[in-house]
Structure formats: structure tokens, C-alpha cells
Amino acid sequence: MTLTLCGDQDLRNGGDLQRELLDSITPGTTTVLDIGGITSADLGFVQIIESARRHADAVGAQLRLAAPAPVAVRDVLARAGIGDDTSIPFWTHGADQP
């Protein structure tokens, strides 16, 4: 399943996004997020995605990005100081820095 997100991704639409992600993540499935059209995001968006990623791991599913995160999301990652070895490859597809 592919979920396409665009525009502003923040606390205003976070609840809907969280529900949609949780509904799509079931054992043995892969959910692909196409976030290339996101023009702005906040830390709430990143937290929802990180939580969904951990949930997917816990239930034996996969959550991945269709492509490396766009600049709007990488900026949030950088401002938040997110740079641990388990998160960055997910967001950047293995690039050195967010």
C-alpha cells in the first residue's frame, strides 16, 4: 500500500495521519510513504512517522519511504537534532545527513 502525503504535515492533521498509518500497518505488509510533496512539517509529523515505524517493526510489517525525505522534512530532523543510527537511514535512504 502506498500513502501519498503532501502540503503541510503538522499537528492539525496528525490525528488523521496516525489513524491512516495504523490502519495500513498489519503483519506481513509493507506500507510505502510518498512524502515528496510535503512543503512544511513539524516535529509532530516526525514523531507520528517514527511511532508508526516502530509499530510496524513490532507487528512484523514494514514502513518505508518511497524516496529520501524532502528538504522540508530534513530541516525538521536537523532542527530536532535527530541523527541516531536507527532513524537517519529510514529518512535519507542511507545518505550521510538529514
Phi, psi and omega in degrees: 000138176244129174251127180254125180243140178211174179070217181274130176237104184211192183301332181298324180247011183298321180297316178297317179298315181300315179297316181297318179295312182298324177293328184275343185264105177229157183309134177081002181257163173239127174251127180252130177257122173260102184249015183298338182266007179288127180259337174205151181210162176233178182297331177301320177299312180299318180297320179297316180293316179298319178296317179295323179297316179292322177298316179302314178301318184293329183259006179079032177244176177235141172233126180216163177267145178292330181206166177305150181302142178289169183306318182303322180280319178299325177298319178296316179301315181294315180296328181277352180074022180281119182199025180282161186297337182271337183268317188300315179301325177300313185283330188246359185057036175093000177295159187297315187225155176290000000 
